[in-house]
Amino acid sequence: MRMQKLLLPLLLLILITALAACAAPAADTSQSASDAAQPADSSAASSAGEATMKSYEDMVVGYAQIGAESEWRTANTASIKEEAGNLGVELKFSDAQQKQENQIKAIRSFIAQQVDVIGVSPVVETGWETVFQEAKDAGIPLILVDRRADVPEDLYATYLGSDFVEEGRKAGNAMIEILGGEGKIVELVGTVGSAPANDRATGFREAIADTPGMEIIASQSGDFTRAKGKEVMEAFLKTYGDEINALYAHNDDMAIGAIQAIEEYGLKPGEDIKIVSVDAVRGAFEAMIEGKLNCTVECNPLLGPQFFDLALKVVNGEEVPKWVPSEESIFFPDEAEALLPTRKY
Ligand code: GYE
């Protein structure tokens, strides 16, 4: 009985060793019995074992990026490309120009190319089930990076990214402090339907809910870009003028666009209109040093190292947590000058 138990794994080992030794395509199961009957020495056996484990150098990664809408995104892309280069990973990178259909096409092409693992930052939360299922059916694991998708958990290996609700709460609490608990706020929302826009709105509202003097008087999307942020702020100013006490922008780029609009309108950003935003990119530190921005909540884009670490684990069948959160802080103008030289994005 015991011998029988040992016999099957031994036969399998001999077969694998023989297949590896004669470099036949692994999918060819019609290998002849005589090939399998080679003697298996221990060194051959261990190299056959290793051959099933991927290393960075023999891993092919498909990455479906959103676009280049913000400073944050530029830093995120640079981190992923740089780390792939450092590790010797073969990276197939696609820029979807902020269109979900382009991201879906990219994922399909990665599936066709049989990459080992796919990374994707879903531009919006919904509409991913079909294509994620296709990746699953093809046996290709998928890692959500930066943004979550609204899909069942079995359709992705793990999510690497921030707690956007918590960022919204931090922004709301900072705004209460800055306004002394009272003020009329306009909100520049991120890309409609995206996880960070949805969650940063929720967290902010949660934080100000018990402070009745805090009132959101207008809320509109600036799509996470400077140009749109400026445009929408101009519209807010046209409607509400100096009734506006504060701006909450879901990212720094929109805040920076809005700062321009406020100056052109003849008001002082950071004084007449207090501003809190999210990301903590260099441009935000510069604006804080100039006194035009009152606070930025950090959202870390340098996800390259953690992403490839997870990718290798997932490809090799290791257990990984369903969510790997990134560590984040919050910054105010008094420390901006000292910290700017240390900022990496
Ligand atoms: O805050 C914004 C970018 O998904 C966290 O996307 C990211 C957001 C980031 O365009 O600047």
mmCIF file of C-alpha atoms and ligand atoms in Angstrom:
data_model
loop_
_atom_site.group_PDB
_atom_site.id
_atom_site.type_symbol
_atom_site.label_atom_id
_atom_site.label_comp_id
_atom_site.label_asym_id
_atom_site.label_seq_id
_atom_site.Cartn_x
_atom_site.Cartn_y
_atom_site.Cartn_z
ATOM 1 C CA MET A 1 0.000 0.000 0.000
ATOM 2 C CA ARG A 2 2.760 2.401 1.018
ATOM 3 C CA MET A 3 4.829 1.420 -2.015
ATOM 4 C CA GLN A 4 1.887 2.106 -4.285
ATOM 5 C CA LYS A 5 1.523 5.563 -2.772
ATOM 6 C CA LEU A 6 5.161 6.298 -3.489
ATOM 7 C CA LEU A 7 5.137 4.807 -6.965
ATOM 8 C CA LEU A 8 2.830 7.322 -8.640
ATOM 9 C CA PRO A 9 4.740 10.486 -7.645
ATOM 10 C CA LEU A 10 7.997 8.743 -8.595
ATOM 11 C CA LEU A 11 6.699 7.848 -12.050
ATOM 12 C CA LEU A 12 5.441 11.398 -12.518
ATOM 13 C CA LEU A 13 8.826 12.788 -11.506
ATOM 14 C CA ILE A 14 10.604 10.540 -13.999
ATOM 15 C CA LEU A 15 8.186 11.601 -16.732
ATOM 16 C CA ILE A 16 8.648 15.338 -15.971
ATOM 17 C CA THR A 17 12.436 14.962 -15.900
ATOM 18 C CA ALA A 18 12.426 13.173 -19.230
ATOM 19 C CA LEU A 19 10.175 15.783 -20.801
ATOM 20 C CA ALA A 20 12.370 18.629 -19.559
ATOM 21 C CA ALA A 21 15.545 16.861 -20.661
ATOM 22 C CA CYS A 22 14.467 16.400 -24.255
ATOM 23 C CA ALA A 23 12.982 19.921 -24.383
ATOM 24 C CA ALA A 24 9.777 18.714 -26.002
ATOM 25 C CA PRO A 25 6.796 21.095 -25.873
ATOM 26 C CA ALA A 26 5.312 20.696 -22.410
ATOM 27 C CA ALA A 27 1.807 20.391 -23.821
ATOM 28 C CA ASP A 28 2.758 17.269 -25.801
ATOM 29 C CA THR A 29 1.300 14.493 -23.687
ATOM 30 C CA SER A 30 1.904 11.838 -26.344
ATOM 31 C CA GLN A 31 5.495 11.365 -25.159
ATOM 32 C CA SER A 32 6.509 7.743 -25.685
ATOM 33 C CA ALA A 33 6.845 5.396 -22.755
ATOM 34 C CA SER A 34 10.486 4.687 -23.529
ATOM 35 C CA ASP A 35 11.353 8.402 -23.114
ATOM 36 C CA ALA A 36 9.751 8.334 -19.714
ATOM 37 C CA ALA A 37 11.812 5.361 -18.660
ATOM 38 C CA GLN A 38 15.057 7.369 -18.367
ATOM 39 C CA PRO A 39 16.894 7.044 -15.079
ATOM 40 C CA ALA A 40 16.258 10.112 -12.939
ATOM 41 C CA ASP A 41 19.245 11.421 -11.020
ATOM 42 C CA SER A 42 18.596 13.930 -8.236
ATOM 43 C CA SER A 43 20.095 16.994 -9.980
ATOM 44 C CA ALA A 44 17.904 16.492 -13.028
ATOM 45 C CA ALA A 45 14.919 16.083 -10.735
ATOM 46 C CA SER A 46 15.586 19.357 -8.915
ATOM 47 C CA SER A 47 16.058 21.325 -12.117
ATOM 48 C CA ALA A 48 12.775 19.941 -13.371
ATOM 49 C CA GLY A 49 11.181 21.162 -10.131
ATOM 50 C CA GLU A 50 12.594 24.652 -10.593
ATOM 51 C CA ALA A 51 11.430 24.789 -14.194
ATOM 52 C CA THR A 52 7.834 24.921 -12.983
ATOM 53 C CA MET A 53 8.583 27.984 -10.768
ATOM 54 C CA LYS A 54 8.855 31.271 -12.650
ATOM 55 C CA SER A 55 11.454 33.924 -11.869
ATOM 56 C CA TYR A 56 11.199 37.630 -12.740
ATOM 57 C CA GLU A 57 13.277 37.089 -15.871
ATOM 58 C CA ASP A 58 10.940 34.548 -17.369
ATOM 59 C CA MET A 59 7.687 36.226 -16.407
ATOM 60 C CA VAL A 60 5.659 38.081 -19.053
ATOM 61 C CA VAL A 61 3.327 40.740 -17.653
ATOM 62 C CA GLY A 62 0.558 42.572 -19.492
ATOM 63 C CA TYR A 63 -0.348 45.930 -17.966
ATOM 64 C CA ALA A 64 -3.532 47.788 -18.930
ATOM 65 C CA GLN A 65 -2.956 51.348 -17.725
ATOM 66 C CA ILE A 66 -5.688 54.019 -17.723
ATOM 67 C CA GLY A 67 -3.864 56.857 -19.464
ATOM 68 C CA ALA A 68 -1.786 59.898 -18.511
ATOM 69 C CA GLU A 69 -4.458 62.148 -17.009
ATOM 70 C CA SER A 70 -2.505 63.415 -13.995
ATOM 71 C CA GLU A 71 0.911 63.817 -12.353
ATOM 72 C CA TRP A 72 -0.085 60.885 -10.187
ATOM 73 C CA ARG A 73 -0.630 58.648 -13.220
ATOM 74 C CA THR A 74 2.660 59.684 -14.808
ATOM 75 C CA ALA A 75 4.496 58.718 -11.609
ATOM 76 C CA ASN A 76 2.560 55.453 -11.423
ATOM 77 C CA THR A 77 3.464 54.476 -14.995
ATOM 78 C CA ALA A 78 7.111 55.421 -14.450
ATOM 79 C CA SER A 79 7.249 53.268 -11.300
ATOM 80 C CA ILE A 80 5.854 50.232 -13.122
ATOM 81 C CA LYS A 81 8.129 50.559 -16.159
ATOM 82 C CA GLU A 82 11.203 51.281 -14.057
ATOM 83 C CA GLU A 83 10.664 48.309 -11.762
ATOM 84 C CA ALA A 84 10.056 45.974 -14.730
ATOM 85 C CA GLY A 85 13.422 47.119 -16.114
ATOM 86 C CA ASN A 86 15.154 46.636 -12.743
ATOM 87 C CA LEU A 87 13.825 43.102 -12.344
ATOM 88 C CA GLY A 88 14.195 41.988 -15.961
ATOM 89 C CA VAL A 89 10.455 41.332 -16.339
ATOM 90 C CA GLU A 90 9.069 41.369 -19.882
ATOM 91 C CA LEU A 91 6.387 44.068 -19.721
ATOM 92 C CA LYS A 92 3.682 44.583 -22.332
ATOM 93 C CA PHE A 93 2.308 48.012 -21.489
ATOM 94 C CA SER A 94 -0.854 49.559 -22.880
ATOM 95 C CA ASP A 95 -2.122 53.150 -22.414
ATOM 96 C CA ALA A 96 -5.925 53.273 -22.826
ATOM 97 C CA GLN A 97 -6.239 57.057 -23.028
ATOM 98 C CA GLN A 98 -8.856 56.927 -20.258
ATOM 99 C CA LYS A 99 -11.215 54.730 -22.269
ATOM 100 C CA GLN A 100 -12.599 51.516 -20.788
ATOM 101 C CA GLU A 101 -13.066 49.964 -24.241
ATOM 102 C CA ASN A 102 -9.334 50.369 -24.890
ATOM 103 C CA GLN A 103 -8.498 48.713 -21.577
ATOM 104 C CA ILE A 104 -10.791 45.804 -22.447
ATOM 105 C CA LYS A 105 -9.097 45.457 -25.854
ATOM 106 C CA ALA A 106 -5.680 45.486 -24.195
ATOM 107 C CA ILE A 107 -6.707 42.725 -21.762
ATOM 108 C CA ARG A 108 -8.034 40.625 -24.662
ATOM 109 C CA SER A 109 -4.781 41.052 -26.551
ATOM 110 C CA PHE A 110 -2.781 40.028 -23.452
ATOM 111 C CA ILE A 111 -4.952 36.909 -23.200
ATOM 112 C CA ALA A 112 -4.290 36.132 -26.895
ATOM 113 C CA GLN A 113 -0.559 36.568 -26.294
ATOM 114 C CA GLN A 114 -0.772 34.201 -23.305
ATOM 115 C CA VAL A 115 1.014 36.470 -20.843
ATOM 116 C CA ASP A 116 1.658 35.013 -17.378
ATOM 117 C CA VAL A 117 -0.259 37.653 -15.437
ATOM 118 C CA ILE A 118 -2.277 40.798 -16.139
ATOM 119 C CA GLY A 119 -2.242 44.047 -14.155
ATOM 120 C CA VAL A 120 -5.071 46.518 -14.659
ATOM 121 C CA SER A 121 -6.159 49.862 -13.156
ATOM 122 C CA PRO A 122 -9.867 49.857 -14.002
ATOM 123 C CA VAL A 123 -10.816 53.367 -15.146
ATOM 124 C CA VAL A 124 -14.352 52.914 -13.768
ATOM 125 C CA GLU A 125 -15.731 50.356 -11.308
ATOM 126 C CA THR A 126 -18.378 48.620 -13.422
ATOM 127 C CA GLY A 127 -18.434 46.649 -16.684
ATOM 128 C CA TRP A 128 -15.492 44.252 -16.160
ATOM 129 C CA GLU A 129 -17.051 40.861 -15.484
ATOM 130 C CA THR A 130 -16.999 39.513 -19.042
ATOM 131 C CA VAL A 131 -13.388 40.291 -19.843
ATOM 132 C CA PHE A 132 -12.123 39.289 -16.378
ATOM 133 C CA GLN A 133 -13.948 35.978 -16.800
ATOM 134 C CA GLU A 134 -12.188 35.522 -20.146
ATOM 135 C CA ALA A 135 -8.813 35.944 -18.431
ATOM 136 C CA LYS A 136 -9.857 33.472 -15.741
ATOM 137 C CA ASP A 137 -11.003 30.931 -18.342
ATOM 138 C CA ALA A 138 -7.617 31.283 -20.064
ATOM 139 C CA GLY A 139 -5.927 30.553 -16.715
ATOM 140 C CA ILE A 140 -4.288 33.994 -16.541
ATOM 141 C CA PRO A 141 -4.391 35.602 -13.092
ATOM 142 C CA LEU A 142 -5.378 39.238 -12.869
ATOM 143 C CA ILE A 143 -4.196 41.846 -10.359
ATOM 144 C CA LEU A 144 -6.151 45.059 -9.756
ATOM 145 C CA VAL A 145 -3.713 47.915 -9.288
ATOM 146 C CA ASP A 146 -4.603 51.338 -7.886
ATOM 147 C CA ARG A 147 -8.375 51.123 -8.578
ATOM 148 C CA ARG A 148 -10.882 48.473 -7.635
ATOM 149 C CA ALA A 149 -13.484 46.959 -9.938
ATOM 150 C CA ASP A 150 -16.977 45.964 -8.872
ATOM 151 C CA VAL A 151 -16.665 42.232 -9.618
ATOM 152 C CA PRO A 152 -16.898 38.991 -7.600
ATOM 153 C CA GLU A 153 -13.676 38.256 -5.702
ATOM 154 C CA ASP A 154 -12.920 35.069 -7.622
ATOM 155 C CA LEU A 155 -12.327 37.107 -10.794
ATOM 156 C CA TYR A 156 -9.091 38.672 -9.508
ATOM 157 C CA ALA A 157 -6.120 37.494 -7.480
ATOM 158 C CA THR A 158 -5.610 40.607 -5.380
ATOM 159 C CA TYR A 159 -6.127 44.370 -5.212
ATOM 160 C CA LEU A 160 -3.071 46.550 -4.603
ATOM 161 C CA GLY A 161 -3.965 50.125 -3.803
ATOM 162 C CA SER A 162 -5.242 52.794 -1.498
ATOM 163 C CA ASP A 163 -8.149 53.146 0.864
ATOM 164 C CA PHE A 164 -9.896 55.958 -1.012
ATOM 165 C CA VAL A 165 -12.708 56.274 1.551
ATOM 166 C CA GLU A 166 -10.092 56.911 4.230
ATOM 167 C CA GLU A 167 -8.459 59.545 2.002
ATOM 168 C CA GLY A 168 -11.852 61.266 1.705
ATOM 169 C CA ARG A 169 -12.267 61.158 5.503
ATOM 170 C CA LYS A 170 -8.821 62.668 6.015
ATOM 171 C CA ALA A 171 -9.678 65.438 3.543
ATOM 172 C CA GLY A 172 -13.013 66.098 5.294
ATOM 173 C CA ASN A 173 -11.449 66.279 8.755
ATOM 174 C CA ALA A 174 -8.711 68.604 7.477
ATOM 175 C CA MET A 175 -11.360 70.808 5.873
ATOM 176 C CA ILE A 176 -13.282 71.062 9.173
ATOM 177 C CA GLU A 177 -10.059 72.241 10.875
ATOM 178 C CA ILE A 178 -9.185 74.707 8.124
ATOM 179 C CA LEU A 179 -12.684 76.241 7.977
ATOM 180 C CA GLY A 180 -13.208 76.181 11.728
ATOM 181 C CA GLY A 181 -16.234 73.959 11.220
ATOM 182 C CA GLU A 182 -18.191 76.317 8.986
ATOM 183 C CA GLY A 183 -18.224 77.069 5.274
ATOM 184 C CA LYS A 184 -19.696 76.609 1.825
ATOM 185 C CA ILE A 185 -17.734 74.052 -0.158
ATOM 186 C CA VAL A 186 -17.571 73.249 -3.868
ATOM 187 C CA GLU A 187 -16.331 69.823 -4.906
ATOM 188 C CA LEU A 188 -14.328 68.821 -7.976
ATOM 189 C CA VAL A 189 -15.095 65.140 -8.461
ATOM 190 C CA GLY A 190 -12.725 62.705 -10.212
ATOM 191 C CA THR A 191 -13.657 60.578 -13.242
ATOM 192 C CA VAL A 192 -17.354 59.702 -12.990
ATOM 193 C CA GLY A 193 -17.852 56.108 -11.864
ATOM 194 C CA SER A 194 -14.208 55.581 -10.844
ATOM 195 C CA ALA A 195 -13.421 54.027 -7.472
ATOM 196 C CA PRO A 196 -11.397 57.014 -6.195
ATOM 197 C CA ALA A 197 -14.145 59.489 -7.187
ATOM 198 C CA ASN A 198 -16.895 57.405 -5.595
ATOM 199 C CA ASP A 199 -14.955 56.678 -2.419
ATOM 200 C CA ARG A 200 -13.358 60.083 -1.909
ATOM 201 C CA ALA A 201 -16.835 61.619 -2.125
ATOM 202 C CA THR A 202 -18.194 59.107 0.406
ATOM 203 C CA GLY A 203 -15.346 59.512 2.909
ATOM 204 C CA PHE A 204 -15.495 63.309 2.821
ATOM 205 C CA ARG A 205 -19.248 63.318 3.439
ATOM 206 C CA GLU A 206 -18.825 60.839 6.273
ATOM 207 C CA ALA A 207 -16.269 63.114 7.946
ATOM 208 C CA ILE A 208 -18.326 66.311 7.732
ATOM 209 C CA ALA A 209 -21.689 64.677 8.509
ATOM 210 C CA ASP A 210 -21.698 65.705 12.188
ATOM 211 C CA THR A 211 -20.589 69.292 11.558
ATOM 212 C CA PRO A 212 -23.746 71.078 10.407
ATOM 213 C CA GLY A 213 -21.909 74.271 9.392
ATOM 214 C CA MET A 214 -20.101 72.418 6.617
ATOM 215 C CA GLU A 215 -22.144 72.564 3.461
ATOM 216 C CA ILE A 216 -21.367 71.212 -0.016
ATOM 217 C CA ILE A 217 -23.097 73.668 -2.349
ATOM 218 C CA ALA A 218 -21.957 72.248 -5.707
ATOM 219 C CA SER A 219 -20.306 69.081 -6.973
ATOM 220 C CA GLN A 220 -19.154 68.294 -10.511
ATOM 221 C CA SER A 221 -16.582 66.133 -12.285
ATOM 222 C CA GLY A 222 -13.304 67.565 -13.540
ATOM 223 C CA ASP A 223 -12.219 64.109 -14.760
ATOM 224 C CA PHE A 224 -8.969 64.237 -12.714
ATOM 225 C CA THR A 225 -7.346 66.668 -15.208
ATOM 226 C CA ARG A 226 -6.030 70.226 -14.798
ATOM 227 C CA ALA A 227 -7.865 71.540 -17.852
ATOM 228 C CA LYS A 228 -11.238 70.194 -16.695
ATOM 229 C CA GLY A 229 -10.586 71.284 -13.111
ATOM 230 C CA LYS A 230 -10.034 74.834 -14.306
ATOM 231 C CA GLU A 231 -13.085 74.793 -16.552
ATOM 232 C CA VAL A 232 -15.464 73.505 -13.868
ATOM 233 C CA MET A 233 -14.065 75.911 -11.243
ATOM 234 C CA GLU A 234 -14.734 78.791 -13.646
ATOM 235 C CA ALA A 235 -18.348 77.630 -13.867
ATOM 236 C CA PHE A 236 -18.603 77.344 -10.046
ATOM 237 C CA LEU A 237 -17.258 80.900 -9.682
ATOM 238 C CA LYS A 238 -19.659 82.204 -12.273
ATOM 239 C CA THR A 239 -22.629 80.751 -10.371
ATOM 240 C CA TYR A 240 -21.550 81.244 -6.749
ATOM 241 C CA GLY A 241 -18.811 83.911 -6.864
ATOM 242 C CA ASP A 242 -17.378 84.800 -3.470
ATOM 243 C CA GLU A 243 -20.049 82.807 -1.692
ATOM 244 C CA ILE A 244 -17.583 79.924 -2.037
ATOM 245 C CA ASN A 245 -15.433 79.445 1.073
ATOM 246 C CA ALA A 246 -13.632 76.280 0.078
ATOM 247 C CA LEU A 247 -12.836 73.763 -2.619
ATOM 248 C CA TYR A 248 -12.434 70.024 -2.135
ATOM 249 C CA ALA A 249 -10.703 68.551 -5.202
ATOM 250 C CA HIS A 250 -10.420 64.767 -5.593
ATOM 251 C CA ASN A 251 -6.887 65.216 -6.942
ATOM 252 C CA ASP A 252 -4.103 67.794 -6.991
ATOM 253 C CA ASP A 253 -4.203 68.335 -10.745
ATOM 254 C CA MET A 254 -7.811 69.542 -10.621
ATOM 255 C CA ALA A 255 -6.913 71.750 -7.640
ATOM 256 C CA ILE A 256 -4.007 73.246 -9.590
ATOM 257 C CA GLY A 257 -6.306 73.970 -12.552
ATOM 258 C CA ALA A 258 -8.848 75.509 -10.154
ATOM 259 C CA ILE A 259 -6.167 77.699 -8.529
ATOM 260 C CA GLN A 260 -5.623 79.296 -11.919
ATOM 261 C CA ALA A 261 -9.355 79.867 -12.368
ATOM 262 C CA ILE A 262 -9.636 81.459 -8.901
ATOM 263 C CA GLU A 263 -6.707 83.812 -9.605
ATOM 264 C CA GLU A 264 -8.145 84.803 -12.967
ATOM 265 C CA TYR A 265 -11.448 85.522 -11.238
ATOM 266 C CA GLY A 266 -9.607 87.896 -8.898
ATOM 267 C CA LEU A 267 -9.712 85.910 -5.655
ATOM 268 C CA LYS A 268 -6.831 84.451 -3.635
ATOM 269 C CA PRO A 269 -6.625 80.629 -3.651
ATOM 270 C CA GLY A 270 -5.621 79.349 -0.213
ATOM 271 C CA GLU A 271 -6.993 82.487 1.480
ATOM 272 C CA ASP A 272 -10.329 83.630 0.050
ATOM 273 C CA ILE A 273 -11.041 80.091 -1.020
ATOM 274 C CA LYS A 274 -9.421 77.353 1.079
ATOM 275 C CA ILE A 275 -8.383 74.249 -0.843
ATOM 276 C CA VAL A 276 -7.913 70.609 0.167
ATOM 277 C CA SER A 277 -6.976 67.984 -2.417
ATOM 278 C CA VAL A 278 -5.643 64.451 -2.719
ATOM 279 C CA ASP A 279 -2.458 62.802 -4.134
ATOM 280 C CA ALA A 280 0.457 64.862 -2.682
ATOM 281 C CA VAL A 281 2.301 65.253 -5.991
ATOM 282 C CA ARG A 282 5.165 67.763 -6.253
ATOM 283 C CA GLY A 283 2.881 70.383 -7.826
ATOM 284 C CA ALA A 284 0.782 70.316 -4.645
ATOM 285 C CA PHE A 285 3.836 70.936 -2.471
ATOM 286 C CA GLU A 286 4.813 73.869 -4.692
ATOM 287 C CA ALA A 287 1.283 75.292 -4.406
ATOM 288 C CA MET A 288 1.392 74.897 -0.599
ATOM 289 C CA ILE A 289 4.745 76.726 -0.461
ATOM 290 C CA GLU A 290 3.143 79.579 -2.452
ATOM 291 C CA GLY A 291 0.254 79.622 0.033
ATOM 292 C CA LYS A 292 -2.319 78.626 -2.586
ATOM 293 C CA LEU A 293 -3.213 75.165 -1.296
ATOM 294 C CA ASN A 294 -4.105 74.377 2.329
ATOM 295 C CA CYS A 295 -3.673 70.613 2.497
ATOM 296 C CA THR A 296 -3.025 67.529 0.390
ATOM 297 C CA VAL A 297 -3.827 63.953 1.387
ATOM 298 C CA GLU A 298 -1.268 61.444 0.171
ATOM 299 C CA CYS A 299 -2.115 58.718 -2.331
ATOM 300 C CA ASN A 300 0.969 56.735 -3.221
ATOM 301 C CA PRO A 301 1.468 56.001 -6.963
ATOM 302 C CA LEU A 302 4.824 54.213 -6.609
ATOM 303 C CA LEU A 303 3.287 50.774 -6.833
ATOM 304 C CA GLY A 304 5.814 49.125 -9.188
ATOM 305 C CA PRO A 305 7.845 47.195 -6.580
ATOM 306 C CA GLN A 306 4.781 45.859 -4.721
ATOM 307 C CA PHE A 307 3.029 45.010 -7.989
ATOM 308 C CA PHE A 308 5.798 42.799 -9.390
ATOM 309 C CA ASP A 309 6.355 41.153 -6.024
ATOM 310 C CA LEU A 310 2.668 40.186 -5.973
ATOM 311 C CA ALA A 311 2.700 39.229 -9.667
ATOM 312 C CA LEU A 312 5.503 36.711 -9.146
ATOM 313 C CA LYS A 313 3.778 35.234 -6.099
ATOM 314 C CA VAL A 314 0.482 34.912 -7.947
ATOM 315 C CA VAL A 315 2.112 33.327 -11.010
ATOM 316 C CA ASN A 316 3.823 30.783 -8.765
ATOM 317 C CA GLY A 317 0.582 29.942 -7.014
ATOM 318 C CA GLU A 318 1.507 31.507 -3.662
ATOM 319 C CA GLU A 319 -1.244 32.768 -1.372
ATOM 320 C CA VAL A 320 -1.646 36.552 -1.338
ATOM 321 C CA PRO A 321 -4.113 38.715 0.594
ATOM 322 C CA LYS A 322 -7.191 39.909 -1.315
ATOM 323 C CA TRP A 323 -6.220 43.533 -0.570
ATOM 324 C CA VAL A 324 -2.722 44.953 -0.129
ATOM 325 C CA PRO A 325 -3.166 48.564 1.038
ATOM 326 C CA SER A 326 -0.535 51.216 0.389
ATOM 327 C CA GLU A 327 0.706 53.351 3.303
ATOM 328 C CA GLU A 328 -0.259 57.000 3.172
ATOM 329 C CA SER A 329 0.085 60.303 5.004
ATOM 330 C CA ILE A 330 -1.323 63.855 4.961
ATOM 331 C CA PHE A 331 0.594 67.147 4.471
ATOM 332 C CA PHE A 332 0.090 70.826 5.372
ATOM 333 C CA PRO A 333 1.846 74.025 4.149
ATOM 334 C CA ASP A 334 4.090 74.448 7.231
ATOM 335 C CA GLU A 335 6.103 71.344 6.341
ATOM 336 C CA ALA A 336 5.924 71.694 2.532
ATOM 337 C CA GLU A 337 9.252 73.433 2.031
ATOM 338 C CA ALA A 338 11.190 70.930 4.113
ATOM 339 C CA LEU A 339 9.522 67.934 2.499
ATOM 340 C CA LEU A 340 9.507 68.963 -1.184
ATOM 341 C CA PRO A 341 13.108 67.794 -1.845
ATOM 342 C CA THR A 342 12.262 64.365 -0.425
ATOM 343 C CA ARG A 343 9.205 63.849 -2.617
ATOM 344 C CA LYS A 344 9.680 61.250 -5.333
ATOM 345 C CA TYR A 345 6.622 62.223 -7.404
HETATM 346 O O1 GYE B 1 -5.736 60.211 -7.412
HETATM 347 C C1 GYE B 1 -5.640 60.722 -9.729
HETATM 348 C C2 GYE B 1 -5.480 59.829 -10.892
HETATM 349 O O2 GYE B 1 -6.626 56.287 -9.281
HETATM 350 C C3 GYE B 1 -5.667 57.007 -7.290
HETATM 351 O O3 GYE B 1 -6.179 58.671 -10.540
HETATM 352 C C4 GYE B 1 -5.785 57.202 -8.729
HETATM 353 C C5 GYE B 1 -6.234 58.579 -9.140
HETATM 354 C C6 GYE B 1 -5.387 59.736 -8.653
HETATM 355 O O4 GYE B 1 -5.784 60.364 -12.074
HETATM 356 O O5 GYE B 1 -4.747 61.797 -9.754
#
